[in-house]
């Protein structure tokens, strides 16, 4: 690979980063309020999780079908869960900034983080409401009876509550159950990638299976009859045609038959003026 080619490629990358940064900064200058609110709410969510830790009381582990089907990893292999979450988190963050370098641009980084933070805030607000409404004994090892981290001592000052120790304050929390914060992040990240990513294997496989097994949805603009099978539509059209004939006074047996009209007890038939006197009893 020649130095000229490397210099040319580097120049293209620099120009692309510069142009993308200029465009993103322009969007950021208009959309920064919601981004800032979402970041601030992440801190509020951390404070809420730390606050419920003060209320946590260890107790017997509750029965859970998930743990019966998938046994726990064990205390010595607890790092696997955090490692997997960290990998997914960092991969997603790097992916959201790939338009600065790669040419396959499907979104603006500022706008996609606005949507991600909006979903995170809504989900975390529901999570805060649930774990303050129902406080369950934590099943993790550091939340069980006998662990020094199962209960937090009463705070001595406001700074002790407002300052969140990272990462121990996030990893070793207790009482913030009902649904997991890690799962919220993973679901939001995965769904966002499935919607805006360029390679979506899982969703493509599901769509292929559904399209293979189920028929395509009909277009409702043509009315209800377009949604019916062919035999039903034929039968329905025949019924409509027969009803039209009856309304017009025509039947299938005699198409040239004219409607009858009754006037003052006398009948006029087939357009003739021959009158038939009604019989009175």
Tab-separated table of C-alpha atoms in Angstrom:
chain	number	residue	atom	x	y	z
A	1	UNK	CA	0.000	0.000	0.000
A	2	UNK	CA	1.613	3.231	-1.143
A	3	UNK	CA	2.079	6.288	1.076
A	4	UNK	CA	0.030	8.315	-1.412
A	5	UNK	CA	-2.946	5.997	-1.013
A	6	UNK	CA	-2.674	6.116	2.797
A	7	UNK	CA	-2.488	9.897	2.782
A	8	UNK	CA	-5.493	10.119	0.481
A	9	UNK	CA	-7.557	7.749	2.634
A	10	UNK	CA	-6.593	9.617	5.803
A	11	UNK	CA	-7.578	12.891	4.168
A	12	UNK	CA	-11.012	11.498	3.302
A	13	UNK	CA	-11.530	10.273	6.855
A	14	UNK	CA	-10.524	13.647	8.281
A	15	UNK	CA	-12.877	15.493	5.941
A	16	UNK	CA	-15.699	13.133	6.818
A	17	UNK	CA	-15.133	13.522	10.569
A	18	UNK	CA	-15.015	17.294	10.173
A	19	UNK	CA	-18.238	17.452	8.156
A	20	UNK	CA	-20.062	15.057	10.479
A	21	UNK	CA	-18.921	16.954	13.553
A	22	UNK	CA	-20.156	20.214	12.053
A	23	UNK	CA	-23.568	18.689	11.244
A	24	UNK	CA	-23.912	17.011	14.651
A	25	UNK	CA	-22.950	20.195	16.514
A	26	UNK	CA	-25.601	22.105	14.618
A	27	UNK	CA	-28.234	19.548	15.635
A	28	UNK	CA	-26.895	19.500	19.192
A	29	UNK	CA	-27.276	23.279	19.469
A	30	UNK	CA	-31.006	22.829	18.817
A	31	UNK	CA	-31.700	19.548	20.641
A	32	UNK	CA	-29.422	19.771	23.697
A	33	UNK	CA	-32.171	20.272	26.276
A	34	UNK	CA	-33.680	16.802	26.033
A	35	UNK	CA	-30.210	15.244	25.923
A	36	UNK	CA	-29.206	17.070	29.086
A	37	UNK	CA	-32.466	16.105	30.804
A	38	UNK	CA	-31.867	12.454	29.930
A	39	UNK	CA	-28.334	12.520	31.343
A	40	UNK	CA	-29.506	14.241	34.524
A	41	UNK	CA	-32.210	11.607	34.949
A	42	UNK	CA	-29.551	8.893	34.860
A	43	UNK	CA	-28.101	10.466	37.991
A	44	UNK	CA	-31.565	10.697	39.554
A	45	UNK	CA	-32.098	7.018	38.807
A	46	UNK	CA	-28.811	6.224	40.541
A	47	UNK	CA	-29.860	8.251	43.585
A	48	UNK	CA	-33.189	6.418	43.731
A	49	UNK	CA	-31.446	3.037	43.564
A	50	UNK	CA	-29.076	4.074	46.356
A	51	UNK	CA	-31.973	5.386	48.430
A	52	UNK	CA	-33.878	2.099	48.266
A	53	UNK	CA	-30.693	0.305	49.354
A	54	UNK	CA	-31.056	2.041	52.718
A	55	UNK	CA	-34.530	0.475	53.007
A	56	UNK	CA	-33.419	-3.009	51.958
A	57	UNK	CA	-33.797	-5.798	54.504
A	58	UNK	CA	-32.258	-9.190	53.680
A	59	UNK	CA	-34.465	-12.244	53.878
A	60	UNK	CA	-34.972	-15.724	52.451
A	61	UNK	CA	-34.527	-16.039	48.708
A	62	UNK	CA	-37.864	-16.085	46.902
A	63	UNK	CA	-38.830	-18.946	44.619
A	64	UNK	CA	-38.214	-18.070	40.985
A	65	UNK	CA	-38.949	-20.183	37.936
A	66	UNK	CA	-36.130	-18.546	35.995
A	67	UNK	CA	-33.516	-19.688	38.485
A	68	UNK	CA	-35.000	-23.191	38.388
A	69	UNK	CA	-34.712	-23.395	34.603
A	70	UNK	CA	-31.378	-21.547	34.348
A	71	UNK	CA	-29.309	-22.096	37.496
A	72	UNK	CA	-27.283	-19.162	38.799
A	73	UNK	CA	-23.690	-18.755	37.664
A	74	UNK	CA	-22.267	-18.873	41.178
A	75	UNK	CA	-20.396	-16.384	43.286
A	76	UNK	CA	-17.047	-17.056	41.644
A	77	UNK	CA	-18.466	-16.503	38.130
A	78	UNK	CA	-20.488	-13.368	38.788
A	79	UNK	CA	-18.122	-11.360	36.628
A	80	UNK	CA	-19.560	-13.017	33.493
A	81	UNK	CA	-22.809	-11.070	33.744
A	82	UNK	CA	-21.074	-7.715	34.227
A	83	UNK	CA	-18.579	-8.455	31.458
A	84	UNK	CA	-21.359	-9.277	29.018
A	85	UNK	CA	-23.276	-6.136	29.940
A	86	UNK	CA	-20.158	-3.969	29.604
A	87	UNK	CA	-19.459	-5.449	26.166
A	88	UNK	CA	-23.003	-4.750	24.941
A	89	UNK	CA	-22.952	-1.240	26.410
A	90	UNK	CA	-19.618	-0.217	24.892
A	91	UNK	CA	-20.421	-1.848	21.552
A	92	UNK	CA	-23.650	0.127	21.290
A	93	UNK	CA	-21.964	3.415	22.212
A	94	UNK	CA	-19.269	2.879	19.581
A	95	UNK	CA	-21.885	1.897	17.000
A	96	UNK	CA	-23.825	5.147	17.528
A	97	UNK	CA	-20.671	7.109	16.597
A	98	UNK	CA	-19.797	5.090	13.493
A	99	UNK	CA	-21.332	7.669	11.084
A	100	UNK	CA	-18.365	9.907	11.900
A	101	UNK	CA	-16.061	7.449	10.097
A	102	UNK	CA	-18.042	5.033	7.907
A	103	UNK	CA	-20.016	6.092	4.865
A	104	UNK	CA	-23.073	3.940	5.615
A	105	UNK	CA	-24.972	6.647	7.461
A	106	UNK	CA	-28.516	5.814	8.515
A	107	UNK	CA	-29.005	8.286	11.377
A	108	UNK	CA	-27.616	11.276	13.253
A	109	UNK	CA	-25.865	10.419	16.510
A	110	UNK	CA	-27.474	13.272	18.457
A	111	UNK	CA	-30.975	12.303	17.362
A	112	UNK	CA	-30.573	8.619	18.109
A	113	UNK	CA	-29.283	9.368	21.607
A	114	UNK	CA	-32.292	11.616	22.188
A	115	UNK	CA	-34.561	8.665	21.435
A	116	UNK	CA	-32.479	6.245	23.506
A	117	UNK	CA	-32.427	8.527	26.542
A	118	UNK	CA	-36.155	9.196	26.217
A	119	UNK	CA	-36.902	5.453	26.321
A	120	UNK	CA	-34.455	4.927	29.174
A	121	UNK	CA	-36.023	7.711	31.252
A	122	UNK	CA	-39.556	6.384	30.763
A	123	UNK	CA	-38.522	2.823	31.666
A	124	UNK	CA	-36.413	3.897	34.641
A	125	UNK	CA	-39.227	6.056	36.002
A	126	UNK	CA	-41.499	2.996	36.028
A	127	UNK	CA	-38.685	1.017	37.636
A	128	UNK	CA	-38.278	3.589	40.430
A	129	UNK	CA	-42.015	3.484	41.139
A	130	UNK	CA	-42.040	-0.301	41.318
A	131	UNK	CA	-39.064	-0.892	43.594
A	132	UNK	CA	-40.176	1.807	46.013
A	133	UNK	CA	-43.692	0.353	46.030
A	134	UNK	CA	-42.553	-3.260	46.553
A	135	UNK	CA	-39.257	-3.954	48.312
A	136	UNK	CA	-38.071	-7.540	47.961
A	137	UNK	CA	-35.027	-9.231	49.508
A	138	UNK	CA	-32.197	-9.221	46.986
A	139	UNK	CA	-31.214	-12.699	45.713
A	140	UNK	CA	-27.624	-11.696	44.932
A	141	UNK	CA	-24.876	-12.925	47.232
A	142	UNK	CA	-23.980	-9.483	48.557
A	143	UNK	CA	-27.666	-8.855	49.429
A	144	UNK	CA	-28.178	-11.963	51.570
A	145	UNK	CA	-28.173	-12.205	55.329
A	146	UNK	CA	-24.665	-11.997	56.764
A	147	UNK	CA	-23.162	-9.856	54.000
A	148	UNK	CA	-21.842	-6.442	55.104
A	149	UNK	CA	-23.296	-4.893	51.937
A	150	UNK	CA	-26.841	-6.195	52.518
A	151	UNK	CA	-27.672	-3.137	54.640
A	152	UNK	CA	-26.329	0.363	54.378
A	153	UNK	CA	-25.728	2.265	57.604
A	154	UNK	CA	-27.770	5.445	58.022
A	155	UNK	CA	-26.139	8.359	56.180
A	156	UNK	CA	-24.249	10.861	58.290
A	157	UNK	CA	-24.655	13.780	55.889
A	158	UNK	CA	-26.252	14.764	52.591
A	159	UNK	CA	-23.019	14.325	50.636
A	160	UNK	CA	-22.966	10.632	51.517
A	161	UNK	CA	-26.341	10.206	49.834
A	162	UNK	CA	-25.721	12.467	46.853
A	163	UNK	CA	-22.320	11.011	45.962
A	164	UNK	CA	-22.648	7.635	44.237
A	165	UNK	CA	-19.588	5.419	44.448
A	166	UNK	CA	-18.797	4.109	40.975
A	167	UNK	CA	-18.717	1.278	40.099
A	168	UNK	CA	-19.315	-0.339	43.514
A	169	UNK	CA	-22.410	1.777	44.157
A	170	UNK	CA	-23.920	0.560	40.879
A	171	UNK	CA	-22.832	-3.084	40.945
A	172	UNK	CA	-23.524	-3.821	44.617
A	173	UNK	CA	-26.983	-2.320	44.934
A	174	UNK	CA	-29.817	-4.110	46.742
A	175	UNK	CA	-33.577	-3.657	46.846
A	176	UNK	CA	-33.987	-2.236	43.333
A	177	UNK	CA	-35.758	-5.279	41.970
A	178	UNK	CA	-39.018	-6.096	40.091
A	179	UNK	CA	-37.172	-5.575	36.796
A	180	UNK	CA	-33.491	-5.090	36.138
A	181	UNK	CA	-31.700	-1.910	35.135
A	182	UNK	CA	-29.222	-3.970	33.112
A	183	UNK	CA	-32.101	-5.520	31.187
A	184	UNK	CA	-33.601	-2.093	30.452
A	185	UNK	CA	-30.345	-0.917	28.902
A	186	UNK	CA	-29.843	-4.100	26.888
A	187	UNK	CA	-33.398	-4.163	25.537
A	188	UNK	CA	-33.330	-0.484	24.543
A	189	UNK	CA	-29.926	-0.882	22.887
A	190	UNK	CA	-30.846	-4.060	21.017
A	191	UNK	CA	-34.206	-2.726	19.815
A	192	UNK	CA	-32.555	0.515	18.689
A	193	UNK	CA	-29.952	-1.400	16.714
A	194	UNK	CA	-32.601	-3.648	15.188
A	195	UNK	CA	-34.484	-0.562	14.011
A	196	UNK	CA	-31.613	1.576	12.741
A	197	UNK	CA	-28.774	-0.880	12.177
A	198	UNK	CA	-27.695	-2.081	8.755
A	199	UNK	CA	-27.254	-5.776	9.665
A	200	UNK	CA	-30.230	-7.239	11.535
A	201	UNK	CA	-30.000	-10.999	11.483
A	202	UNK	CA	-32.506	-11.794	14.227
A	203	UNK	CA	-35.340	-9.663	12.931
A	204	UNK	CA	-34.738	-10.782	9.346
A	205	UNK	CA	-35.033	-14.421	10.384
A	206	UNK	CA	-38.252	-13.746	12.283
A	207	UNK	CA	-39.744	-11.802	9.375
A	208	UNK	CA	-38.765	-14.584	6.967
A	209	UNK	CA	-40.439	-17.199	9.175
A	210	UNK	CA	-43.630	-15.164	9.607
A	211	UNK	CA	-43.869	-14.361	5.892
A	212	UNK	CA	-43.333	-18.026	5.092
A	213	UNK	CA	-46.056	-19.269	7.428
A	214	UNK	CA	-48.614	-16.455	7.204
A	215	UNK	CA	-50.075	-14.735	4.191
A	216	UNK	CA	-49.443	-11.093	3.460
A	217	UNK	CA	-51.842	-8.591	5.025
A	218	UNK	CA	-54.519	-7.485	2.529
A	219	UNK	CA	-55.087	-3.891	1.534
A	220	UNK	CA	-58.188	-2.487	3.221
A	221	UNK	CA	-58.507	0.424	0.809
A	222	UNK	CA	-60.559	-1.752	-1.562
A	223	UNK	CA	-63.071	-2.581	1.133
A	224	UNK	CA	-63.943	-5.693	3.064
A	225	UNK	CA	-64.383	-7.916	0.006
A	226	UNK	CA	-60.675	-7.672	-0.849
A	227	UNK	CA	-59.859	-9.404	2.430
A	228	UNK	CA	-62.124	-12.387	1.702
A	229	UNK	CA	-61.041	-15.583	-0.047
A	230	UNK	CA	-61.841	-15.943	-3.757
A	231	UNK	CA	-64.753	-18.358	-3.277
A	232	UNK	CA	-66.349	-16.141	-0.660
A	233	UNK	CA	-65.956	-13.063	-2.865
A	234	UNK	CA	-67.580	-14.874	-5.821
A	235	UNK	CA	-70.483	-15.949	-3.662
A	236	UNK	CA	-70.812	-12.454	-2.262
A	237	UNK	CA	-70.832	-10.892	-5.741
A	238	UNK	CA	-73.551	-13.328	-6.862
A	239	UNK	CA	-75.674	-12.414	-3.863
A	240	UNK	CA	-75.260	-8.734	-4.605
A	241	UNK	CA	-76.245	-9.290	-8.235
A	242	UNK	CA	-79.334	-11.256	-7.239
A	243	UNK	CA	-80.364	-8.605	-4.712
A	244	UNK	CA	-80.001	-5.950	-7.408
A	245	UNK	CA	-82.302	-7.896	-9.712
A	246	UNK	CA	-84.919	-8.287	-7.011
A	247	UNK	CA	-84.807	-4.594	-6.187
A	248	UNK	CA	-85.294	-3.763	-9.849
A	249	UNK	CA	-88.202	-6.207	-10.073
A	250	UNK	CA	-86.302	-8.700	-12.187
A	251	UNK	CA	-85.733	-12.333	-11.353
A	252	UNK	CA	-83.493	-14.893	-12.868
A	253	UNK	CA	-86.393	-16.766	-14.529
A	254	UNK	CA	-88.095	-13.899	-16.403
A	255	UNK	CA	-85.850	-10.976	-17.140
A	256	UNK	CA	-88.564	-9.076	-19.088
A	257	UNK	CA	-91.004	-9.021	-16.211
A	258	UNK	CA	-92.134	-5.543	-15.097
A	259	UNK	CA	-93.012	-4.518	-11.541
A	260	UNK	CA	-96.592	-4.657	-10.371
A	261	UNK	CA	-98.373	-1.675	-8.983
A	262	UNK	CA	-101.540	-1.762	-6.834
A	263	UNK	CA	-103.827	1.227	-6.923
A	264	UNK	CA	-107.124	1.444	-5.003
A	265	UNK	CA	-107.714	-2.295	-4.931
A	266	UNK	CA	-107.090	-2.654	-8.676
A	267	UNK	CA	-104.067	-4.250	-10.289
A	268	UNK	CA	-102.276	-3.087	-13.416
A	269	UNK	CA	-99.985	-5.745	-14.799
A	270	UNK	CA	-97.462	-5.780	-17.670
A	271	UNK	CA	-98.367	-2.199	-18.597
A	272	UNK	CA	-101.884	-3.207	-19.799
A	273	UNK	CA	-104.973	-1.323	-18.731
A	274	UNK	CA	-106.877	-4.485	-17.997
A	275	UNK	CA	-108.213	-4.039	-14.514
A	276	UNK	CA	-108.917	-6.841	-12.096
A	277	UNK	CA	-111.566	-6.128	-9.538
A	278	UNK	CA	-110.661	-7.229	-6.035
A	279	UNK	CA	-113.014	-9.748	-4.499
A	280	UNK	CA	-114.624	-8.754	-1.245
A	281	UNK	CA	-115.848	-11.384	1.161
